[in-house]
mmCIF file of C-alpha atoms in Angstrom:
data_model
loop_
_atom_site.group_PDB
_atom_site.id
_atom_site.type_symbol
_atom_site.label_atom_id
_atom_site.label_comp_id
_atom_site.label_asym_id
_atom_site.label_seq_id
_atom_site.Cartn_x
_atom_site.Cartn_y
_atom_site.Cartn_z
ATOM 1 C CA MET A 1 34.140 -44.827 17.774
ATOM 2 C CA THR A 2 32.103 -43.843 14.765
ATOM 3 C CA THR A 3 30.431 -40.446 14.839
ATOM 4 C CA PRO A 4 26.711 -40.883 14.184
ATOM 5 C CA SER A 5 25.305 -39.160 11.149
ATOM 6 C CA VAL A 6 22.743 -36.412 11.573
ATOM 7 C CA PRO A 7 20.416 -36.750 8.594
ATOM 8 C CA GLU A 8 18.126 -33.969 9.740
ATOM 9 C CA LEU A 9 20.886 -31.368 9.180
ATOM 10 C CA ARG A 10 20.765 -30.166 5.588
ATOM 11 C CA ARG A 11 23.916 -29.131 3.786
ATOM 12 C CA PRO A 12 24.396 -25.367 3.254
ATOM 13 C CA ASP A 13 22.131 -23.927 0.599
ATOM 14 C CA PRO A 14 24.307 -22.328 -2.121
ATOM 15 C CA GLY A 15 21.261 -20.486 -3.470
ATOM 16 C CA LEU A 16 20.196 -18.960 -0.151
ATOM 17 C CA ASP A 17 21.308 -15.427 -1.049
ATOM 18 C CA ALA A 18 19.500 -15.567 -4.375
ATOM 19 C CA ILE A 19 16.319 -16.855 -2.713
ATOM 20 C CA MET A 20 16.350 -14.280 0.062
ATOM 21 C CA SER A 21 17.153 -11.459 -2.372
ATOM 22 C CA GLU A 22 13.620 -11.909 -3.723
ATOM 23 C CA ARG A 23 12.077 -10.870 -0.391
ATOM 24 C CA ARG A 24 11.903 -7.133 -1.105
ATOM 25 C CA HIS A 25 10.237 -7.761 -4.459
ATOM 26 C CA LEU A 26 7.736 -10.125 -2.827
ATOM 27 C CA ILE A 27 6.913 -7.623 -0.057
ATOM 28 C CA ASN A 28 6.387 -4.894 -2.653
ATOM 29 C CA LEU A 29 4.056 -7.161 -4.617
ATOM 30 C CA ALA A 30 2.130 -8.429 -1.592
ATOM 31 C CA TYR A 31 1.631 -4.942 -0.146
ATOM 32 C CA ARG A 32 0.059 -3.710 -3.367
ATOM 33 C CA LEU A 33 -2.131 -6.796 -3.516
ATOM 34 C CA LEU A 34 -3.284 -6.604 0.119
ATOM 35 C CA GLY A 35 -2.948 -2.961 1.179
ATOM 36 C CA SER A 36 -1.436 -4.088 4.482
ATOM 37 C CA LEU A 37 2.250 -4.386 5.263
ATOM 38 C CA ALA A 38 1.551 -6.799 8.130
ATOM 39 C CA ASP A 39 -0.482 -9.080 5.860
ATOM 40 C CA ALA A 40 2.158 -8.756 3.149
ATOM 41 C CA GLU A 41 4.883 -9.874 5.554
ATOM 42 C CA ASP A 42 2.746 -12.830 6.641
ATOM 43 C CA ALA A 43 2.160 -13.857 3.007
ATOM 44 C CA VAL A 44 5.859 -13.699 2.198
ATOM 45 C CA GLN A 45 6.752 -15.626 5.366
ATOM 46 C CA GLU A 46 4.291 -18.344 4.356
ATOM 47 C CA THR A 47 5.877 -18.441 0.892
ATOM 48 C CA TYR A 48 9.343 -19.035 2.319
ATOM 49 C CA SER A 49 7.961 -21.642 4.704
ATOM 50 C CA ARG A 50 6.625 -23.568 1.712
ATOM 51 C CA TRP A 51 9.944 -23.252 -0.112
ATOM 52 C CA TYR A 52 11.964 -24.647 2.761
ATOM 53 C CA ALA A 53 9.401 -27.380 3.418
ATOM 54 C CA MET A 54 10.481 -28.903 0.098
ATOM 55 C CA SER A 55 13.405 -31.277 -0.241
ATOM 56 C CA ARG A 56 16.622 -30.133 -1.942
ATOM 57 C CA ARG A 57 15.747 -32.293 -4.932
ATOM 58 C CA GLN A 58 12.355 -30.589 -5.265
ATOM 59 C CA GLN A 59 13.973 -27.163 -5.011
ATOM 60 C CA ASP A 60 16.620 -27.999 -7.608
ATOM 61 C CA ALA A 61 13.899 -29.161 -9.993
ATOM 62 C CA ILE A 62 12.391 -25.642 -10.053
ATOM 63 C CA GLU A 63 13.814 -23.845 -13.082
ATOM 64 C CA SER A 64 13.182 -20.314 -11.778
ATOM 65 C CA PRO A 65 12.970 -20.042 -7.972
ATOM 66 C CA GLY A 66 12.109 -16.330 -8.279
ATOM 67 C CA ALA A 67 9.128 -17.067 -10.503
ATOM 68 C CA TRP A 68 8.036 -19.847 -8.134
ATOM 69 C CA LEU A 69 8.184 -17.515 -5.137
ATOM 70 C CA THR A 70 6.186 -14.852 -6.986
ATOM 71 C CA THR A 71 3.547 -17.359 -8.047
ATOM 72 C CA VAL A 72 3.123 -18.751 -4.535
ATOM 73 C CA THR A 73 3.004 -15.294 -2.931
ATOM 74 C CA SER A 74 0.403 -14.134 -5.452
ATOM 75 C CA ARG A 75 -1.777 -17.179 -4.852
ATOM 76 C CA ILE A 76 -1.551 -16.730 -1.082
ATOM 77 C CA CYS A 77 -2.575 -13.090 -1.503
ATOM 78 C CA LEU A 78 -5.460 -14.106 -3.759
ATOM 79 C CA ASN A 79 -6.727 -16.411 -1.014
ATOM 80 C CA VAL A 80 -6.329 -13.665 1.592
ATOM 81 C CA LEU A 81 -8.246 -11.208 -0.583
ATOM 82 C CA SER A 82 -11.025 -13.732 -1.093
ATOM 83 C CA SER A 83 -11.508 -14.020 2.674
ATOM 84 C CA ALA A 84 -10.865 -10.350 3.486
ATOM 85 C CA ARG A 85 -14.478 -9.262 3.095
ATOM 86 C CA ALA A 86 -15.637 -11.706 5.755
ATOM 87 C CA ARG A 87 -12.773 -10.719 8.079
ATOM 88 C CA ARG A 88 -13.497 -7.017 7.704
ATOM 89 C CA GLU A 89 -17.108 -7.482 8.724
ATOM 90 C CA THR A 90 -15.770 -7.755 12.281
ATOM 91 C CA TYR A 91 -13.431 -4.767 11.890
ATOM 92 C CA VAL A 92 -14.401 -1.820 14.092
ATOM 93 C CA GLY A 93 -15.128 1.173 11.859
ATOM 94 C CA HIS A 94 -13.906 1.735 8.326
ATOM 95 C CA TRP A 95 -10.916 -0.295 7.055
ATOM 96 C CA LEU A 96 -8.246 1.689 5.179
ATOM 97 C CA PRO A 97 -4.973 0.545 3.602
ATOM 98 C CA GLU A 98 -1.900 0.766 5.801
ATOM 99 C CA PRO A 99 -0.037 4.065 5.201
ATOM 100 C CA LEU A 100 3.684 3.981 4.493
ATOM 101 C CA PRO A 101 6.370 6.507 5.431
ATOM 102 C CA GLU A 102 8.912 7.190 2.732
ATOM 103 C CA PRO A 103 12.052 9.267 2.240
ATOM 104 C CA THR A 104 11.077 12.512 0.519
ATOM 105 C CA GLU A 105 13.386 11.849 -2.416
ATOM 106 C CA TRP A 106 11.155 8.915 -3.391
ATOM 107 C CA ILE A 107 8.410 11.320 -4.473
ATOM 108 C CA GLY A 108 10.192 12.195 -7.685
ATOM 109 C CA GLY A 109 12.204 9.027 -8.050
ATOM 110 C CA ARG A 110 15.616 8.065 -6.786
ATOM 111 C CA PRO A 111 18.688 9.965 -8.008
ATOM 112 C CA GLY A 112 20.221 8.211 -10.970
ATOM 113 C CA GLY A 113 17.149 6.065 -11.505
ATOM 114 C CA GLU A 114 15.882 4.991 -14.883
ATOM 115 C CA ALA A 115 13.908 7.425 -17.040
ATOM 116 C CA VAL A 116 10.211 6.689 -16.711
ATOM 117 C CA ASP A 117 7.843 6.487 -19.651
ATOM 118 C CA PRO A 118 4.931 8.856 -18.843
ATOM 119 C CA ALA A 119 2.544 6.074 -19.827
ATOM 120 C CA ASP A 120 3.955 3.980 -16.992
ATOM 121 C CA ARG A 121 3.787 6.561 -14.212
ATOM 122 C CA VAL A 122 0.716 4.966 -12.671
ATOM 123 C CA THR A 123 2.570 1.680 -12.474
ATOM 124 C CA LEU A 124 5.526 3.253 -10.665
ATOM 125 C CA ASP A 125 5.051 6.529 -8.807
ATOM 126 C CA GLU A 126 1.387 6.103 -8.001
ATOM 127 C CA SER A 127 1.124 2.376 -7.438
ATOM 128 C CA VAL A 128 1.333 2.886 -3.669
ATOM 129 C CA ASN A 129 -0.665 6.131 -3.603
ATOM 130 C CA LEU A 130 -3.332 5.694 -0.922
ATOM 131 C CA ALA A 131 -6.053 6.830 -3.337
ATOM 132 C CA PHE A 132 -4.840 4.141 -5.750
ATOM 133 C CA LEU A 133 -4.969 1.492 -3.021
ATOM 134 C CA VAL A 134 -8.489 2.568 -2.009
ATOM 135 C CA VAL A 135 -9.625 2.060 -5.617
ATOM 136 C CA LEU A 136 -8.032 -1.396 -5.574
ATOM 137 C CA GLU A 137 -10.219 -2.226 -2.569
ATOM 138 C CA SER A 138 -13.299 -1.879 -4.786
ATOM 139 C CA MET A 139 -12.066 -4.569 -7.184
ATOM 140 C CA THR A 140 -12.690 -8.288 -7.100
ATOM 141 C CA PRO A 141 -9.693 -10.326 -5.896
ATOM 142 C CA ALA A 142 -9.054 -11.649 -9.409
ATOM 143 C CA GLU A 143 -9.233 -8.140 -10.927
ATOM 144 C CA ARG A 144 -6.787 -6.796 -8.387
ATOM 145 C CA VAL A 145 -4.264 -9.598 -8.807
ATOM 146 C CA ALA A 146 -4.422 -9.533 -12.614
ATOM 147 C CA PHE A 147 -4.062 -5.751 -12.730
ATOM 148 C CA ILE A 148 -1.189 -5.519 -10.229
ATOM 149 C CA LEU A 149 0.768 -8.379 -11.773
ATOM 150 C CA HIS A 150 0.388 -7.099 -15.338
ATOM 151 C CA ASP A 151 0.119 -3.303 -15.135
ATOM 152 C CA VAL A 152 2.386 -2.712 -12.142
ATOM 153 C CA PHE A 153 4.885 -5.572 -12.222
ATOM 154 C CA ARG A 154 4.750 -6.170 -15.986
ATOM 155 C CA TYR A 155 4.081 -9.894 -15.954
ATOM 156 C CA PRO A 156 2.713 -11.176 -19.280
ATOM 157 C CA PHE A 157 -0.864 -12.420 -19.262
ATOM 158 C CA ALA A 158 0.295 -15.990 -19.903
ATOM 159 C CA GLU A 159 2.060 -15.987 -16.525
ATOM 160 C CA VAL A 160 -0.779 -14.098 -14.828
ATOM 161 C CA ALA A 161 -3.201 -16.758 -16.070
ATOM 162 C CA GLU A 162 -1.178 -19.527 -14.410
ATOM 163 C CA ILE A 163 -1.253 -17.655 -11.114
ATOM 164 C CA VAL A 164 -4.917 -16.636 -11.162
ATOM 165 C CA GLY A 165 -6.137 -19.921 -12.618
ATOM 166 C CA ARG A 166 -7.914 -18.381 -15.611
ATOM 167 C CA THR A 167 -7.198 -18.053 -19.308
ATOM 168 C CA PRO A 168 -4.915 -15.276 -20.610
ATOM 169 C CA ALA A 169 -7.913 -13.734 -22.381
ATOM 170 C CA ALA A 170 -9.911 -13.691 -19.144
ATOM 171 C CA CYS A 171 -6.996 -12.096 -17.278
ATOM 172 C CA ARG A 172 -6.713 -9.462 -19.990
ATOM 173 C CA GLN A 173 -10.389 -8.601 -19.441
ATOM 174 C CA LEU A 174 -9.900 -8.488 -15.661
ATOM 175 C CA ALA A 175 -6.958 -6.093 -15.976
ATOM 176 C CA SER A 176 -8.851 -3.947 -18.485
ATOM 177 C CA SER A 177 -11.815 -3.610 -16.132
ATOM 178 C CA ALA A 178 -9.511 -2.689 -13.241
ATOM 179 C CA ARG A 179 -7.660 -0.183 -15.414
ATOM 180 C CA ARG A 180 -10.892 1.649 -16.242
ATOM 181 C CA ARG A 181 -11.632 2.061 -12.535
ATOM 182 C CA VAL A 182 -8.175 3.434 -11.847
ATOM 183 C CA ARG A 183 -8.290 5.888 -14.749
ATOM 184 C CA ALA A 184 -11.719 7.161 -13.705
ATOM 185 C CA ALA A 185 -10.439 7.779 -10.176
ATOM 186 C CA GLN A 186 -7.365 9.620 -11.472
ATOM 187 C CA ALA A 187 -9.285 12.161 -13.548
ATOM 188 C CA SER A 188 -8.106 15.758 -13.045
ATOM 189 C CA ALA A 189 -5.342 14.810 -10.617
ATOM 190 C CA PRO A 190 -3.005 17.772 -9.943
ATOM 191 C CA SER A 191 0.760 17.783 -10.288
ATOM 192 C CA SER A 192 2.890 16.847 -7.290
ATOM 193 C CA ALA A 193 3.846 20.500 -6.756
ATOM 194 C CA GLU A 194 0.214 21.611 -6.817
ATOM 195 C CA ARG A 195 -0.785 18.823 -4.460
ATOM 196 C CA ALA A 196 1.999 19.757 -2.040
ATOM 197 C CA GLY A 197 0.867 23.389 -2.067
ATOM 198 C CA ILE A 198 -2.739 22.451 -1.354
ATOM 199 C CA VAL A 199 -1.734 20.176 1.537
ATOM 200 C CA ARG A 200 0.511 22.904 2.958
ATOM 201 C CA ASP A 201 -2.335 25.436 2.766
ATOM 202 C CA PHE A 202 -4.610 22.890 4.444
ATOM 203 C CA LYS A 203 -2.174 22.383 7.317
ATOM 204 C CA GLN A 204 -1.781 26.133 7.869
ATOM 205 C CA ALA A 205 -5.552 26.743 7.803
ATOM 206 C CA TRP A 206 -6.098 23.829 10.162
ATOM 207 C CA GLU A 207 -3.527 25.045 12.673
ATOM 208 C CA ALA A 208 -5.059 28.532 12.488
ATOM 209 C CA LYS A 209 -8.543 26.996 12.989
ATOM 210 C CA ASP A 210 -9.609 29.032 9.945
ATOM 211 C CA ILE A 211 -12.861 27.336 9.010
ATOM 212 C CA ASP A 212 -13.472 29.542 5.963
ATOM 213 C CA ALA A 213 -10.040 28.745 4.539
ATOM 214 C CA LEU A 214 -10.624 25.030 5.139
ATOM 215 C CA ILE A 215 -13.998 25.154 3.397
ATOM 216 C CA GLY A 216 -12.296 26.859 0.451
ATOM 217 C CA LEU A 217 -9.755 24.051 0.170
ATOM 218 C CA LEU A 218 -12.303 21.229 0.484
ATOM 219 C CA ASP A 219 -14.573 20.027 -2.298
ATOM 220 C CA PRO A 220 -18.233 20.750 -1.431
ATOM 221 C CA ASP A 221 -18.826 16.986 -1.505
ATOM 222 C CA ALA A 222 -15.640 16.127 0.389
ATOM 223 C CA THR A 223 -15.536 13.076 2.651
ATOM 224 C CA ALA A 224 -13.417 12.334 5.708
ATOM 225 C CA ILE A 225 -12.916 8.658 6.591
ATOM 226 C CA GLY A 226 -11.307 7.495 9.825
ATOM 227 C CA ASP A 227 -9.667 4.174 10.695
ATOM 228 C CA GLY A 228 -9.011 3.459 14.363
ATOM 229 C CA GLY A 229 -9.646 -0.269 14.205
ATOM 230 C CA GLY A 230 -11.238 -0.132 17.651
ATOM 231 C CA LEU A 231 -7.782 0.618 19.103
ATOM 232 C CA ALA A 232 -7.805 4.421 18.835
ATOM 233 C CA VAL A 233 -10.568 7.000 19.029
ATOM 234 C CA THR A 234 -11.835 8.313 15.704
ATOM 235 C CA PHE A 235 -15.149 8.852 13.955
ATOM 236 C CA LEU A 236 -16.698 5.496 12.993
ATOM 237 C CA ASP A 237 -18.830 6.798 10.120
ATOM 238 C CA PRO A 238 -17.533 8.959 7.257
ATOM 239 C CA ILE A 239 -18.146 12.694 7.529
ATOM 240 C CA GLU A 240 -19.866 13.950 4.387
ATOM 241 C CA GLY A 241 -19.723 17.478 2.951
ATOM 242 C CA GLY A 242 -16.927 20.040 2.840
ATOM 243 C CA GLU A 243 -18.382 22.315 5.503
ATOM 244 C CA GLN A 244 -19.080 19.425 7.875
ATOM 245 C CA VAL A 245 -15.535 18.120 7.408
ATOM 246 C CA ALA A 246 -14.082 21.601 8.029
ATOM 247 C CA ARG A 247 -16.061 22.011 11.262
ATOM 248 C CA ALA A 248 -14.951 18.578 12.484
ATOM 249 C CA LEU A 249 -11.315 19.445 11.734
ATOM 250 C CA VAL A 250 -11.512 22.712 13.624
ATOM 251 C CA GLU A 251 -12.986 20.866 16.606
ATOM 252 C CA ILE A 252 -10.100 18.382 16.464
ATOM 253 C CA ALA A 253 -7.604 21.263 16.343
ATOM 254 C CA ARG A 254 -9.220 22.865 19.389
ATOM 255 C CA ARG A 255 -9.012 19.656 21.387
ATOM 256 C CA ARG A 256 -5.502 18.567 20.436
ATOM 257 C CA PRO A 257 -3.104 18.215 23.379
ATOM 258 C CA GLY A 258 -0.472 20.866 23.837
ATOM 259 C CA ASP A 259 2.341 18.396 23.103
ATOM 260 C CA MET A 260 0.860 17.352 19.750
ATOM 261 C CA ALA A 261 2.247 18.824 16.527
ATOM 262 C CA PHE A 262 0.996 18.622 12.947
ATOM 263 C CA LEU A 263 3.864 17.928 10.531
ATOM 264 C CA GLU A 264 4.157 17.677 6.761
ATOM 265 C CA ARG A 265 5.275 14.207 5.738
ATOM 266 C CA THR A 266 5.295 12.006 2.669
ATOM 267 C CA VAL A 267 2.520 9.393 2.866
ATOM 268 C CA ASN A 268 2.677 6.618 0.291
ATOM 269 C CA GLY A 269 4.636 8.810 -2.100
ATOM 270 C CA GLN A 270 2.321 11.822 -1.786
ATOM 271 C CA PRO A 271 2.293 14.954 0.409
ATOM 272 C CA GLY A 272 0.476 14.323 3.672
ATOM 273 C CA VAL A 273 0.263 15.392 7.298
ATOM 274 C CA VAL A 274 0.942 13.493 10.509
ATOM 275 C CA ALA A 275 0.133 14.199 14.147
ATOM 276 C CA GLU A 276 3.109 13.615 16.438
ATOM 277 C CA GLN A 277 2.828 13.376 20.223
ATOM 278 C CA ASP A 278 5.801 12.824 22.529
ATOM 279 C CA GLY A 279 7.875 11.931 19.478
ATOM 280 C CA VAL A 280 5.422 9.241 18.342
ATOM 281 C CA ILE A 281 3.268 9.412 15.196
ATOM 282 C CA VAL A 282 -0.296 8.835 16.398
ATOM 283 C CA THR A 283 -2.257 9.813 13.284
ATOM 284 C CA VAL A 284 -1.559 9.880 9.548
ATOM 285 C CA PHE A 285 -3.628 12.085 7.231
ATOM 286 C CA ALA A 286 -3.675 11.314 3.501
ATOM 287 C CA PHE A 287 -5.440 13.299 0.792
ATOM 288 C CA ASP A 288 -7.176 12.743 -2.515
ATOM 289 C CA VAL A 289 -6.985 16.007 -4.475
ATOM 290 C CA VAL A 290 -9.178 16.496 -7.550
ATOM 291 C CA ASP A 291 -9.463 19.748 -9.551
ATOM 292 C CA ARG A 292 -7.330 21.509 -6.896
ATOM 293 C CA LYS A 293 -9.809 20.627 -4.156
ATOM 294 C CA ILE A 294 -9.476 18.029 -1.398
ATOM 295 C CA LYS A 295 -12.021 15.384 -2.350
ATOM 296 C CA CYS A 296 -11.258 12.868 0.382
ATOM 297 C CA LEU A 297 -9.342 12.943 3.643
ATOM 298 C CA TRP A 298 -8.206 9.638 5.117
ATOM 299 C CA VAL A 299 -7.399 9.586 8.827
ATOM 300 C CA ILE A 300 -5.487 6.495 9.975
ATOM 301 C CA ARG A 301 -5.162 6.106 13.764
ATOM 302 C CA ASN A 302 -5.025 2.332 14.187
ATOM 303 C CA PRO A 303 -1.659 1.917 15.989
ATOM 304 C CA GLU A 304 -1.124 -1.467 14.341
ATOM 305 C CA LYS A 305 -1.043 0.327 10.981
ATOM 306 C CA LEU A 306 1.428 2.948 12.206
ATOM 307 C CA ARG A 307 4.248 0.590 13.200
ATOM 308 C CA GLY A 308 6.285 1.586 10.159
ATOM 309 C CA TRP A 309 6.297 5.216 11.300
ATOM 310 C CA THR A 310 8.467 4.422 14.307
ATOM 311 C CA ALA A 311 11.725 6.375 14.161
ATOM 312 C CA GLY A 312 14.422 4.326 12.487
ATOM 313 C CA ALA A 313 12.064 1.830 10.877
ATOM 314 C CA GLU A 314 13.304 0.774 7.458
ATOM 315 C CA PRO A 315 10.684 1.120 4.714
ATOM 316 C CA VAL A 316 10.565 -2.110 2.742
ATOM 317 C CA VAL A 317 7.969 -1.038 0.182
ATOM 318 C CA GLN A 318 9.367 1.148 -2.563
ATOM 319 C CA VAL A 319 7.603 3.591 -4.856
ATOM 320 C CA ARG A 320 9.539 2.315 -7.854
ATOM 321 C CA ALA A 321 9.322 -1.414 -7.344
ATOM 322 C CA GLY A 322 8.061 -2.775 -10.655
ATOM 323 C CA ARG A 323 10.207 -5.156 -12.589
ATOM 324 C CA SER A 324 10.648 -4.615 -16.281
ATOM 325 C CA ARG A 325 9.327 -7.742 -17.914
ATOM 326 C CA SER A 326 8.605 -8.645 -21.481
#
């Protein structure tokens, strides 16, 4: 008796490891483009779905599978960004990028890592800084994609143009415009050691409910922005003014449950503070420090954005994720 053939079963893919090895790079790219790890994972999943929807002959005809995956992921992210404004109109409160937990050694780079050109620090250390991601939110989708692909991941403008669907000259202008916004936002940024000291002083003053000390650490025009997404209680509108922010923080400290602790943690590669209750991170606080004063305080309480803070979760977005490309 002849065994029937099973045409729907495909032979083993010899390039599977190489294809799947691109996933971390794609997640790193998509997170910077979208500011959301959940959305980044969805974009990368859609990319792989498209790859495996092709026949083996179609796959073999692609000269560089890695470049194909990057192009498709970038285009998916561009489409997501284009529709994000409409989607966020229904978001409850203020939308903030998803904060990421990171091993503390990532702040200054991994041991044995490559020497970093100071001119490229923004493209490496600070490319996941929450303040950096907030600036990206103010850009047009095309600006953001062109800037991230070229300035962060070092893709030449000829390749960026194919992804964005514009000329290389137009992409150069888009990246230049985005770069000016980033540089303006980074004016007078303190060193990592200074920033860590300011955040530590903030935490101590907050725990002591020392309103005068808090006012001294906050810029007179400081702003506090909360993101609960309608799933956790927080202030819906930004709090404006250093004194007003300090008073709100002291009120929060007075009302915190007895089993809640404020802890120093790294947030997107920068010193931050988290609130932990019953062993669970329920709030992440990130800071924008300018001229040794806290200019902005971001308070993320949306539990869907705190999934990565679960004990034992493996961070998939790296501080130093850019590829060196010519």
